[in-house]
Amino acid sequence: MIALHPWLSETQKSFALMLLALGVVVLLPLVLDTRRTVHRVVLLLGVIALALRYIWWRGTETLAPVGFDLDFAASGTLYLLELVAILSSINAAVLLMRRRNRHDEATENAEWWAPGPPPKVAVMIATYNEEREVLERSIVGAISVDWPDVEVLVLDDGRRDWLATFCAKHSVRHVTRSDNSHAKAGNINHALALLEAEGNAPDFFAVLDADFVPHRDFLTRCVALFHDHSVGLVQTPQHFFNADPIQHNLGLSRSYPDEQRFFFDHIQPARDGWGVAICCGTSSVMRWSALREIGGFPTDSVTEDYLLSLTLQERGLSTAYLNEPLTEGLAAEGVGEYVTQRARWCLGLMQIVRGRLGPFARNGLRLRDRWSVFDTLLYWLGSFPFRFAGLAFPLLYWFFGTIVVDARVPDVLAYFGAYYVVSLGVMNLLSRGTVIPVLHDVSQIVGAVPIMRAAVHGLLRPKGHKFKVTAKGGDRSRVVVQWRLMMPYLVLMGLSVAGSGSAAPSTALPITTRATAKWWCCSGRSTTSSCCP
C-alpha cells in the first residue's frame, strides 16, 4: 500500500489514490502500444484485477445483514445484478485481449483462383416494405460492383409491381414467393432453392439489406478471403449514411460515433482473433457449398445471422471478419425503430440459448463458441437490468429508508473510484475514444424496458415470435414523442422528485445504485450485440 501523509483524512487519502490511478491512465498511451497483444493483455488484466477487487468488496462489506426483510432483499438483488454485469465486463476484457486484421490477407489473395476463371457470385437484396428511394440506391450500387461474373437478385417479399418494373429496366432479377414464411431467412432460402433448381447456382453469394449500398470493391475484397477453404462466410462492418437516433436527438452526429462503431471496429476484430466472429445479416458473402452443407439459412431464431455462424462452426466452417468499410446503409432513424431492432436482437439470442445450439446443449460447438454465446447472454441479462436498477433502487431509500449499498465514501473512492477511472481510461485507449461515459449509457438505457421484456419472453417462450422489420427511410423533419417508451422513466423521475422531497428518515448515508451503475458505462459493450444481432 502506498504511504500517504498522516495528516490527510481517510477520504482525502482515497481521493489521492484515485487521482494516482488517473495519472497512471493518462501516462499509458506514452508507454504502451495497444496494437501489441502483450500490451493489451497487461492493460486488461489490470482492469480485471480491479473489477474482482471491487466486486469482492461489494459482496463482503456493503450488503445488508442476512434476514427476511426489505433491506437484505434489495441489497442482495442489486448485488446479483451487478455480479452478472461484472462477469460480462470481465468476459469483454478477455475477449479484447486478442484481435485480428485481415487487410493484408485480402490483398495477398486477391486472385487466388487464377489461372482459372473467377468464381460466379450472386448479390441478393432482401426487401419487404422499403421505399422506392431506398431500394433504387441499393440496386444501382449492387449492379455497379466490380466483378466479372455477377447476378443481382431483388428478393421482394412485398410483391410490388413498381419494383418488378424497376428491376426489369436495370436487368436485375426480381424474385417473389407465395408467402413470407420465416421472414428474411425464408426469403433467402427460397431464392437459393430457385437458383439450384435452375442449375444456376453461384459459387458465392452476398446478402445485403434493402438499405445497404456496396462499394465497387465489396466483392473483390471479400471473395479474396475464401482462399481458405475452411471459411464459410465473410462478414464486413456496417457503416451508415445517417446519424442514429441518439446522435440525432442530442445533436452529436459530428462529434460522437454511432452506437455500433465499438462493436464493428473493436468487438468483431476481437471475436475474429478468438475464431468466434459472427454474421450480422447484411454486408456478408457466403460460400454456396457451405450453405448447402448446413441445409440453408436456419429459421429457429429471429436473429438468423448469429445462428448461421454457429451452424457453420458446428460443421467446422468459420466466419471471417474483414474490417473494411465496404458497404453503407441506413441506421434506425427513430427511437422506436432503434429499440425494436435491439429488442429483436435480444429475443433472437434468447431463442438461440434455448435451442439446439445453445451454450449448455449437447452439440458440436467448441468450448470457445459456447463461451462466446454465454458472453452475449450475460450482456443482455446483465447490462440492461442493472442500468434500470440504477434508476429504480434509489426509490427504496427515498420512501422506505432502505440502504441498498451500505458503504462509506472513502471506501467507495478506494474501490469503485479506482476501478472506474482505470477501466474508463483503458477502454477509451483501446476504443480510440469511441466509449464516452453518460452518452454511451444513454444509448443503452433508452431501450432497457423493452429489451428486458424481450429477454423474459425469449427465455420462457422461445417459439412463435414474428420477425419485426426495422423501418428505414423515415421522415426526421417531424417531432415524434415516444410516450410509451418514455413512460417508465417519467414515472421514475416523478417518484424520485417526490421521494427526495419527503425522504424517509435515516442516519446513514445511502450510496445509491446510480453511482455504482456508472462503472458499466465504461466497460464499452455495445450489443449485439447481438450484440449484433
Coordinates of C-alpha atoms in Angstrom, one line a residue:
M1 CA 0.0 0.0 0.0
I2 CA 1.3 3.4 -0.9
A3 CA 2.0 5.5 2.3
L4 CA 0.3 8.9 2.3
H5 CA 0.9 11.9 4.5
P6 CA -0.5 11.2 8.0
W7 CA -2.4 14.5 8.2
L8 CA -4.6 13.5 5.3
S9 CA -8.1 12.3 6.2
E10 CA -9.3 8.9 5.1
T11 CA -11.5 10.4 2.4
Q12 CA -8.6 12.6 1.2
K13 CA -6.3 9.5 1.1
S14 CA -8.8 7.6 -1.0
F15 CA -9.3 10.5 -3.3
A16 CA -5.5 10.9 -3.7
L17 CA -5.2 7.2 -4.6
M18 CA -7.9 7.7 -7.2
L19 CA -6.0 10.6 -8.7
L20 CA -2.9 8.5 -8.8
A21 CA -4.8 5.9 -10.8
L22 CA -5.9 8.7 -13.1
G23 CA -2.3 9.8 -13.6
V24 CA -1.3 6.3 -14.5
V25 CA -4.1 6.1 -17.1
V26 CA -3.0 9.4 -18.6
L27 CA 0.5 8.1 -19.0
L28 CA -0.5 4.7 -20.5
P29 CA -0.6 5.9 -24.2
L30 CA 3.0 7.1 -23.8
V31 CA 4.4 3.7 -22.9
L32 CA 2.0 1.1 -24.3
D33 CA 1.1 0.2 -27.9
T34 CA -2.5 -1.3 -28.0
R35 CA -1.7 -2.9 -31.3
R36 CA 0.6 -5.3 -29.5
T37 CA -1.2 -8.3 -27.9
V38 CA 1.1 -8.4 -24.8
H39 CA 0.3 -4.7 -24.0
R40 CA -3.4 -5.3 -24.5
V41 CA -3.2 -8.2 -22.1
V42 CA -1.4 -6.2 -19.4
L43 CA -3.9 -3.4 -19.6
L44 CA -7.0 -5.7 -19.5
L45 CA -5.5 -7.9 -16.7
G46 CA -5.3 -4.7 -14.6
V47 CA -8.9 -3.9 -15.3
I48 CA -9.9 -7.5 -14.4
A49 CA -7.9 -7.3 -11.1
L50 CA -9.7 -4.1 -10.1
A51 CA -13.1 -5.5 -11.1
L52 CA -12.5 -8.6 -8.9
R53 CA -11.3 -6.4 -6.1
Y54 CA -14.3 -4.2 -6.3
I55 CA -17.0 -6.9 -6.5
W56 CA -15.3 -8.8 -3.6
W57 CA -15.6 -5.6 -1.5
R58 CA -19.2 -5.2 -2.6
G59 CA -20.0 -8.8 -1.6
T60 CA -18.2 -8.7 1.8
E61 CA -18.5 -5.2 3.1
T62 CA -21.6 -3.4 1.6
L63 CA -24.5 -5.9 1.8
A64 CA -27.3 -5.7 4.4
P65 CA -27.3 -8.4 7.1
V66 CA -28.9 -11.6 6.1
G67 CA -32.6 -11.7 7.0
F68 CA -36.2 -11.8 5.8
D69 CA -36.5 -8.1 5.3
L70 CA -36.6 -5.5 2.5
D71 CA -33.0 -4.4 3.2
F72 CA -31.5 -7.8 2.5
A73 CA -33.8 -8.5 -0.4
A74 CA -33.0 -5.2 -2.1
S75 CA -29.3 -5.3 -1.3
G76 CA -28.9 -8.9 -2.5
T77 CA -30.9 -8.4 -5.7
L78 CA -28.8 -5.4 -6.7
Y79 CA -25.6 -7.3 -5.9
L80 CA -26.6 -10.3 -8.1
L81 CA -27.4 -7.9 -11.0
E82 CA -24.1 -6.2 -10.6
L83 CA -22.3 -9.6 -10.3
V84 CA -23.7 -10.6 -13.7
A85 CA -22.7 -7.2 -15.2
I86 CA -19.2 -7.5 -13.7
L87 CA -18.8 -11.1 -15.1
S88 CA -19.9 -9.8 -18.5
S89 CA -17.3 -7.0 -18.2
I90 CA -14.6 -9.5 -17.4
N91 CA -15.6 -11.6 -20.4
A92 CA -15.4 -8.5 -22.6
A93 CA -11.9 -7.8 -21.2
V94 CA -10.7 -11.3 -22.0
L95 CA -12.3 -11.1 -25.5
L96 CA -10.5 -7.8 -26.2
M97 CA -7.1 -9.3 -25.4
R98 CA -6.9 -10.6 -29.0
R99 CA -7.8 -9.0 -32.4
R100 CA -7.2 -10.0 -36.0
N101 CA -6.7 -7.7 -39.0
R102 CA -7.3 -9.4 -42.4
H103 CA -6.5 -6.5 -44.6
D104 CA -3.1 -7.8 -45.8
E105 CA -4.6 -11.3 -46.2
A106 CA -7.3 -10.0 -48.5
T107 CA -4.7 -8.1 -50.6
E108 CA -2.3 -11.0 -50.9
N109 CA -5.0 -13.4 -52.0
A110 CA -6.9 -11.1 -54.4
E111 CA -7.0 -13.6 -57.3
W112 CA -6.5 -17.0 -55.6
W113 CA -8.5 -18.7 -58.3
A114 CA -6.1 -17.8 -61.1
P115 CA -5.3 -19.0 -63.7
G116 CA -8.8 -20.3 -63.7
P117 CA -11.9 -18.1 -64.3
P118 CA -13.2 -16.0 -61.4
P119 CA -16.0 -17.6 -59.3
K120 CA -19.6 -16.8 -60.1
V121 CA -21.3 -14.6 -57.4
A122 CA -24.9 -13.7 -56.8
V123 CA -25.8 -10.5 -54.9
M124 CA -29.1 -10.8 -53.0
I125 CA -31.0 -7.8 -51.8
A126 CA -33.8 -8.8 -49.3
T127 CA -36.7 -6.4 -49.1
Y128 CA -40.2 -6.2 -47.7
N129 CA -41.6 -2.7 -47.4
E130 CA -38.8 -0.2 -48.0
E131 CA -39.5 2.9 -50.0
R132 CA -38.5 3.4 -53.7
E133 CA -35.7 5.9 -52.9
V134 CA -34.1 3.5 -50.5
L135 CA -34.2 0.5 -52.9
E136 CA -33.2 2.3 -56.0
R137 CA -29.9 3.4 -54.4
S138 CA -29.1 -0.1 -53.2
I139 CA -29.9 -1.8 -56.6
V140 CA -27.9 0.7 -58.6
G141 CA -25.0 0.2 -56.1
A142 CA -25.2 -3.6 -56.5
I143 CA -25.1 -3.6 -60.3
S144 CA -22.1 -1.3 -60.1
V145 CA -19.8 -3.7 -58.1
D146 CA -16.5 -4.6 -59.7
W147 CA -16.9 -8.3 -60.6
P148 CA -16.8 -10.0 -64.0
D149 CA -19.5 -12.7 -63.3
V150 CA -22.2 -11.4 -61.0
E151 CA -26.0 -11.6 -60.9
V152 CA -28.1 -9.3 -58.8
L153 CA -31.4 -10.6 -57.4
V154 CA -34.0 -8.5 -55.5
L155 CA -35.9 -10.7 -53.2
D156 CA -39.2 -8.9 -52.8
D157 CA -41.5 -10.2 -50.0
G158 CA -43.7 -7.1 -50.6
R159 CA -44.5 -8.3 -54.2
R160 CA -44.6 -4.8 -55.6
D161 CA -45.3 -4.2 -59.3
W162 CA -43.3 -0.9 -59.5
L163 CA -40.2 -2.8 -58.1
A164 CA -40.6 -5.5 -60.7
T165 CA -40.7 -2.8 -63.4
F166 CA -37.6 -1.1 -62.0
C167 CA -35.7 -4.4 -61.8
A168 CA -36.5 -5.2 -65.4
K169 CA -35.3 -1.8 -66.5
H170 CA -31.9 -2.4 -64.9
S171 CA -31.6 -6.1 -65.9
V172 CA -31.9 -7.2 -62.3
R173 CA -33.8 -10.3 -61.4
H174 CA -37.0 -9.7 -59.4
V175 CA -37.9 -12.8 -57.2
T176 CA -41.1 -13.2 -55.2
R177 CA -42.7 -16.1 -53.4
S178 CA -46.3 -17.0 -52.4
D179 CA -45.9 -16.4 -48.7
N180 CA -43.5 -14.7 -46.3
S181 CA -42.7 -17.7 -44.1
H182 CA -39.6 -17.4 -41.9
A183 CA -39.2 -13.8 -42.9
K184 CA -35.7 -12.8 -44.2
A185 CA -34.2 -16.3 -43.8
G186 CA -37.1 -17.9 -45.6
N187 CA -36.8 -15.3 -48.4
I188 CA -33.2 -16.0 -49.0
N189 CA -33.7 -19.8 -48.8
H190 CA -36.4 -19.6 -51.4
A191 CA -34.1 -17.7 -53.8
L192 CA -31.3 -20.1 -53.3
A193 CA -33.5 -23.1 -53.9
L194 CA -34.8 -21.4 -57.1
L195 CA -31.2 -20.9 -58.4
E196 CA -30.3 -24.5 -57.6
A197 CA -33.4 -25.9 -59.3
E198 CA -32.5 -23.9 -62.4
G199 CA -28.9 -25.3 -62.4
N200 CA -27.7 -21.7 -61.9
A201 CA -26.1 -21.9 -58.5
P202 CA -23.3 -19.5 -57.9
D203 CA -20.0 -20.3 -56.1
F204 CA -20.6 -17.5 -53.6
F205 CA -23.4 -15.1 -52.8
A206 CA -23.6 -11.8 -51.0
V207 CA -26.5 -10.7 -48.8
L208 CA -27.5 -7.1 -48.5
D209 CA -30.3 -5.5 -46.6
A210 CA -32.5 -3.3 -48.8
D211 CA -31.0 0.0 -47.5
F212 CA -27.3 -1.1 -47.9
V213 CA -25.2 0.1 -50.8
P214 CA -22.0 -1.9 -51.6
H215 CA -18.8 -0.1 -52.7
R216 CA -17.3 -1.2 -56.0
D217 CA -14.6 -3.3 -54.4
F218 CA -17.0 -5.1 -52.0
L219 CA -16.8 -8.4 -53.8
T220 CA -13.1 -8.3 -54.7
R221 CA -12.1 -7.8 -51.1
C222 CA -14.5 -10.3 -49.6
V223 CA -14.1 -13.2 -52.0
A224 CA -10.3 -13.0 -51.6
L225 CA -10.7 -14.4 -48.1
F226 CA -12.3 -17.6 -49.4
H227 CA -8.8 -18.8 -50.5
D228 CA -9.0 -20.6 -47.1
H229 CA -11.4 -23.4 -47.7
S230 CA -12.4 -23.6 -44.0
V231 CA -14.0 -20.1 -44.3
G232 CA -17.7 -20.4 -44.9
L233 CA -18.7 -16.8 -44.5
V234 CA -17.0 -13.3 -44.7
Q235 CA -18.6 -10.5 -42.7
T236 CA -17.8 -6.8 -43.1
P237 CA -18.7 -3.9 -40.8
Q238 CA -21.9 -1.8 -41.2
H239 CA -21.4 1.9 -41.8
F240 CA -24.2 4.4 -42.0
F241 CA -25.2 7.4 -44.2
N242 CA -27.2 8.9 -41.4
A243 CA -26.9 9.6 -37.7
D244 CA -28.6 7.1 -35.3
P245 CA -31.4 8.3 -33.1
I246 CA -29.1 9.0 -30.1
Q247 CA -26.7 11.1 -32.3
H248 CA -29.5 12.9 -34.0
N249 CA -31.6 13.7 -30.9
L250 CA -28.6 15.0 -29.0
G251 CA -27.1 16.9 -32.0
L252 CA -23.9 14.9 -31.7
S253 CA -23.6 13.4 -35.2
R254 CA -20.3 15.2 -35.9
S255 CA -18.7 14.6 -32.5
Y256 CA -19.9 11.3 -31.3
P257 CA -19.7 8.0 -33.2
D258 CA -22.7 5.8 -34.0
E259 CA -23.6 3.3 -31.3
Q260 CA -22.5 0.3 -33.5
R261 CA -18.9 1.6 -34.0
F262 CA -17.4 -0.1 -30.9
F263 CA -18.9 -3.4 -31.9
F264 CA -17.8 -3.4 -35.5
D265 CA -14.5 -1.7 -35.0
H266 CA -13.3 -3.4 -31.9
I267 CA -15.5 -6.3 -30.7
Q268 CA -15.8 -8.1 -34.1
P269 CA -12.0 -8.0 -34.7
A270 CA -11.5 -9.3 -31.2
R271 CA -14.0 -12.1 -31.9
D272 CA -12.2 -12.9 -35.1
G273 CA -9.0 -13.1 -33.1
W274 CA -10.6 -15.9 -31.0
G275 CA -12.2 -17.5 -34.0
V276 CA -15.7 -16.6 -32.9
A277 CA -16.7 -13.7 -35.3
I278 CA -20.4 -13.7 -36.2
C279 CA -22.5 -12.9 -39.2
C280 CA -24.5 -9.7 -38.8
G281 CA -27.0 -10.2 -41.6
T282 CA -26.2 -7.7 -44.2
S283 CA -22.8 -6.9 -45.8
S284 CA -21.7 -10.5 -45.9
V285 CA -20.6 -13.0 -48.5
M286 CA -21.1 -16.8 -48.1
R287 CA -19.8 -19.9 -49.8
W288 CA -22.6 -21.7 -51.6
S289 CA -21.4 -25.2 -50.8
A290 CA -21.2 -24.3 -47.1
L291 CA -24.8 -23.2 -47.1
R292 CA -25.8 -26.4 -48.9
E293 CA -23.9 -28.4 -46.3
I294 CA -25.9 -27.0 -43.4
G295 CA -29.3 -27.2 -45.2
G296 CA -29.9 -23.5 -45.8
F297 CA -30.3 -20.5 -43.5
P298 CA -31.5 -21.6 -40.1
T299 CA -35.0 -20.4 -39.2
D300 CA -35.2 -21.2 -35.4
S301 CA -34.3 -17.6 -34.4
V302 CA -35.3 -14.1 -35.4
T303 CA -31.5 -13.4 -35.5
E304 CA -30.9 -16.0 -38.2
D305 CA -27.5 -14.4 -38.9
Y306 CA -25.9 -15.2 -35.5
L307 CA -27.4 -18.7 -35.6
L308 CA -26.0 -19.1 -39.1
S309 CA -22.4 -18.6 -37.8
L310 CA -23.0 -21.1 -35.1
T311 CA -24.4 -23.7 -37.5
L312 CA -21.4 -23.2 -39.8
Q313 CA -19.0 -23.6 -36.9
E314 CA -20.6 -26.8 -35.8
R315 CA -19.6 -28.2 -39.2
G316 CA -16.1 -26.8 -38.9
L317 CA -16.6 -23.8 -41.1
S318 CA -15.5 -20.4 -39.8
T319 CA -16.8 -16.8 -40.1
A320 CA -14.0 -14.4 -41.1
Y321 CA -14.3 -10.7 -40.4
L322 CA -12.9 -8.2 -42.8
N323 CA -12.8 -4.8 -41.0
E324 CA -13.0 -2.5 -44.1
P325 CA -15.8 0.0 -44.9
L326 CA -17.2 -1.8 -48.0
T327 CA -21.0 -1.0 -47.6
E328 CA -23.1 1.8 -46.2
G329 CA -26.7 1.8 -45.1
L330 CA -29.3 3.5 -43.0
A331 CA -29.2 3.4 -39.2
A332 CA -32.6 3.0 -37.5
E333 CA -34.0 6.6 -37.8
G334 CA -36.4 6.8 -34.9
V335 CA -36.0 5.9 -31.3
G336 CA -38.9 3.4 -31.6
E337 CA -37.3 1.6 -34.5
Y338 CA -33.9 1.7 -32.7
V339 CA -35.4 0.0 -29.6
T340 CA -37.4 -2.5 -31.7
Q341 CA -34.2 -3.6 -33.5
R342 CA -32.3 -4.2 -30.3
A343 CA -35.2 -5.9 -28.6
R344 CA -35.3 -8.3 -31.6
W345 CA -31.5 -9.0 -31.3
C346 CA -32.1 -9.8 -27.6
L347 CA -35.1 -12.1 -28.4
G348 CA -33.1 -13.9 -31.1
L349 CA -30.2 -14.6 -28.7
M350 CA -32.6 -16.0 -26.1
Q351 CA -34.0 -18.3 -28.8
I352 CA -30.5 -19.5 -29.6
V353 CA -29.7 -20.1 -25.9
R354 CA -32.9 -22.2 -25.6
G355 CA -32.3 -24.0 -28.9
R356 CA -30.1 -26.9 -30.1
L357 CA -27.0 -24.7 -30.5
G358 CA -27.3 -23.1 -27.0
P359 CA -24.2 -22.9 -24.8
F360 CA -25.4 -25.6 -22.5
A361 CA -26.9 -28.0 -25.0
R362 CA -25.3 -31.2 -26.4
N363 CA -24.0 -30.2 -29.8
G364 CA -20.8 -30.0 -31.8
L365 CA -19.8 -26.4 -30.8
R366 CA -16.3 -25.8 -29.5
L367 CA -15.8 -24.5 -25.9
R368 CA -14.9 -21.0 -27.2
D369 CA -18.1 -20.9 -29.3
R370 CA -20.1 -21.7 -26.1
W371 CA -18.2 -19.1 -24.2
S372 CA -19.0 -16.6 -27.0
V373 CA -22.7 -17.2 -26.8
F374 CA -22.6 -17.2 -23.0
D375 CA -20.8 -13.9 -23.1
T376 CA -23.6 -12.4 -25.3
L377 CA -26.2 -13.8 -22.9
L378 CA -24.5 -12.1 -20.0
Y379 CA -24.6 -8.8 -21.9
W380 CA -28.3 -8.9 -22.5
L381 CA -29.1 -10.2 -19.0
G382 CA -26.7 -8.1 -17.1
S383 CA -26.3 -4.7 -18.7
F384 CA -29.9 -3.6 -19.1
P385 CA -31.5 -4.8 -15.8
F386 CA -28.5 -3.4 -13.9
R387 CA -28.9 0.0 -15.6
F388 CA -32.6 0.1 -14.9
A389 CA -32.0 -0.9 -11.3
G390 CA -29.6 2.1 -11.1
L391 CA -32.6 4.3 -11.6
A392 CA -35.2 2.4 -9.7
F393 CA -33.5 1.3 -6.5
P394 CA -32.8 4.8 -5.0
L395 CA -36.6 5.0 -4.6
L396 CA -36.3 2.4 -1.8
Y397 CA -34.3 4.8 0.2
W398 CA -36.4 7.8 -0.5
F399 CA -39.7 6.1 0.5
F400 CA -38.6 3.3 2.9
G401 CA -35.2 4.3 4.2
T402 CA -33.7 1.1 2.7
I403 CA -29.9 1.2 2.5
V404 CA -29.2 -0.8 -0.7
V405 CA -25.4 -0.3 -0.6
D406 CA -24.0 0.3 2.9
A407 CA -20.7 2.0 2.2
R408 CA -18.5 4.8 3.4
V409 CA -17.4 7.5 1.0
P410 CA -13.6 6.7 1.5
D411 CA -14.3 3.0 0.6
V412 CA -16.3 4.0 -2.5
L413 CA -13.5 6.1 -3.7
A414 CA -10.9 3.5 -3.0
Y415 CA -12.7 0.5 -4.6
F416 CA -15.2 1.8 -7.0
G417 CA -13.4 5.0 -7.9
A418 CA -10.1 3.3 -8.7
Y419 CA -11.9 0.7 -10.8
Y420 CA -14.0 3.3 -12.6
V421 CA -11.1 5.5 -13.5
V422 CA -8.8 2.8 -14.7
S423 CA -11.5 0.9 -16.7
L424 CA -12.7 4.1 -18.3
G425 CA -9.2 5.1 -19.3
V426 CA -8.3 1.6 -20.7
M427 CA -11.5 1.3 -22.7
N428 CA -11.1 4.7 -24.2
L429 CA -7.5 3.9 -25.1
L430 CA -8.5 0.6 -26.7
S431 CA -11.5 2.1 -28.5
R432 CA -9.7 5.3 -29.6
G433 CA -12.2 7.4 -27.8
T434 CA -15.4 5.8 -29.0
V435 CA -16.6 4.9 -25.5
I436 CA -17.9 8.1 -23.7
P437 CA -19.5 7.9 -20.3
V438 CA -23.1 9.1 -19.9
L439 CA -23.6 9.3 -23.7
H440 CA -22.8 5.6 -24.1
D441 CA -25.1 4.9 -21.1
V442 CA -28.0 6.8 -22.7
S443 CA -27.8 4.6 -25.8
Q444 CA -28.1 1.6 -23.6
I445 CA -30.7 2.6 -21.1
V446 CA -33.2 4.1 -23.6
G447 CA -34.3 0.6 -24.6
A448 CA -33.8 -1.2 -21.2
V449 CA -37.5 -1.9 -20.5
P450 CA -38.4 -3.4 -24.0
I451 CA -35.1 -5.3 -24.0
M452 CA -35.7 -6.8 -20.6
R453 CA -39.2 -7.8 -21.7
A454 CA -37.8 -9.5 -24.9
A455 CA -35.3 -11.4 -22.7
V456 CA -38.0 -12.8 -20.5
H457 CA -40.2 -13.7 -23.4
G458 CA -37.4 -15.4 -25.3
L459 CA -36.3 -17.5 -22.3
L460 CA -39.8 -18.5 -21.2
R461 CA -41.4 -18.9 -24.7
P462 CA -38.7 -19.1 -27.4
K463 CA -41.0 -20.2 -30.2
G464 CA -43.8 -18.4 -32.1
H465 CA -42.3 -14.9 -32.3
K466 CA -42.7 -12.9 -35.6
F467 CA -39.8 -11.1 -37.2
K468 CA -40.2 -7.4 -36.8
V469 CA -38.8 -5.4 -39.7
T470 CA -36.9 -2.2 -38.8
A471 CA -38.4 0.7 -40.8
K472 CA -35.9 2.7 -42.8
G473 CA -36.1 5.9 -44.8
G474 CA -38.2 7.7 -42.2
D475 CA -39.0 11.4 -42.0
R476 CA -37.0 13.3 -39.4
S477 CA -38.5 16.7 -40.1
R478 CA -41.4 15.9 -37.7
V479 CA -41.0 15.8 -33.9
V480 CA -42.2 12.4 -32.6
V481 CA -42.5 11.9 -28.9
Q482 CA -42.3 8.2 -27.9
W483 CA -44.6 8.5 -24.9
R484 CA -44.9 4.7 -24.4
L485 CA -41.2 4.3 -24.3
M486 CA -40.7 7.3 -22.0
M487 CA -43.4 6.4 -19.5
P488 CA -41.4 4.2 -17.2
Y489 CA -38.7 6.9 -17.0
L490 CA -41.2 9.6 -16.4
V491 CA -42.7 7.6 -13.6
L492 CA -39.3 7.0 -12.1
M493 CA -38.4 10.7 -12.4
G494 CA -41.6 11.8 -10.8
L495 CA -41.2 9.3 -7.9
S496 CA -37.6 10.4 -7.4
V497 CA -38.5 14.1 -7.2
A498 CA -41.4 13.3 -4.8
G499 CA -39.2 11.0 -2.7
S500 CA -36.3 13.4 -2.4
G501 CA -38.6 16.0 -1.0
S502 CA -40.1 13.7 1.6
A503 CA -37.4 11.1 2.2
A504 CA -37.8 8.5 5.0
P505 CA -35.6 9.4 7.9
S506 CA -32.3 7.7 8.1
T507 CA -29.0 8.4 9.9
A508 CA -26.9 6.5 7.3
L509 CA -25.7 8.0 4.0
P510 CA -27.1 6.0 1.1
I511 CA -24.7 5.1 -1.7
T512 CA -27.4 4.7 -4.3
T513 CA -27.2 2.4 -7.3
R514 CA -27.0 5.3 -9.6
A515 CA -23.3 5.7 -8.6
T516 CA -22.4 2.0 -8.7
A517 CA -24.1 1.7 -12.1
K518 CA -21.7 4.1 -13.7
W519 CA -18.9 1.5 -13.8
W520 CA -20.8 -0.3 -16.5
C521 CA -20.9 2.5 -19.0
C522 CA -17.1 2.4 -19.2
S523 CA -16.9 -1.3 -20.0
G524 CA -17.6 -0.3 -23.6
R525 CA -20.0 -3.1 -24.5
S526 CA -22.1 -2.2 -27.4
T527 CA -24.6 -5.2 -28.5
T528 CA -25.3 -7.2 -30.1
S529 CA -24.7 -7.3 -29.9
S530 CA -26.0 -9.4 -30.9
C531 CA -24.6 -7.5 -29.7
C532 CA -25.4 -7.8 -33.2
P533 CA -27.9 -9.5 -34.0

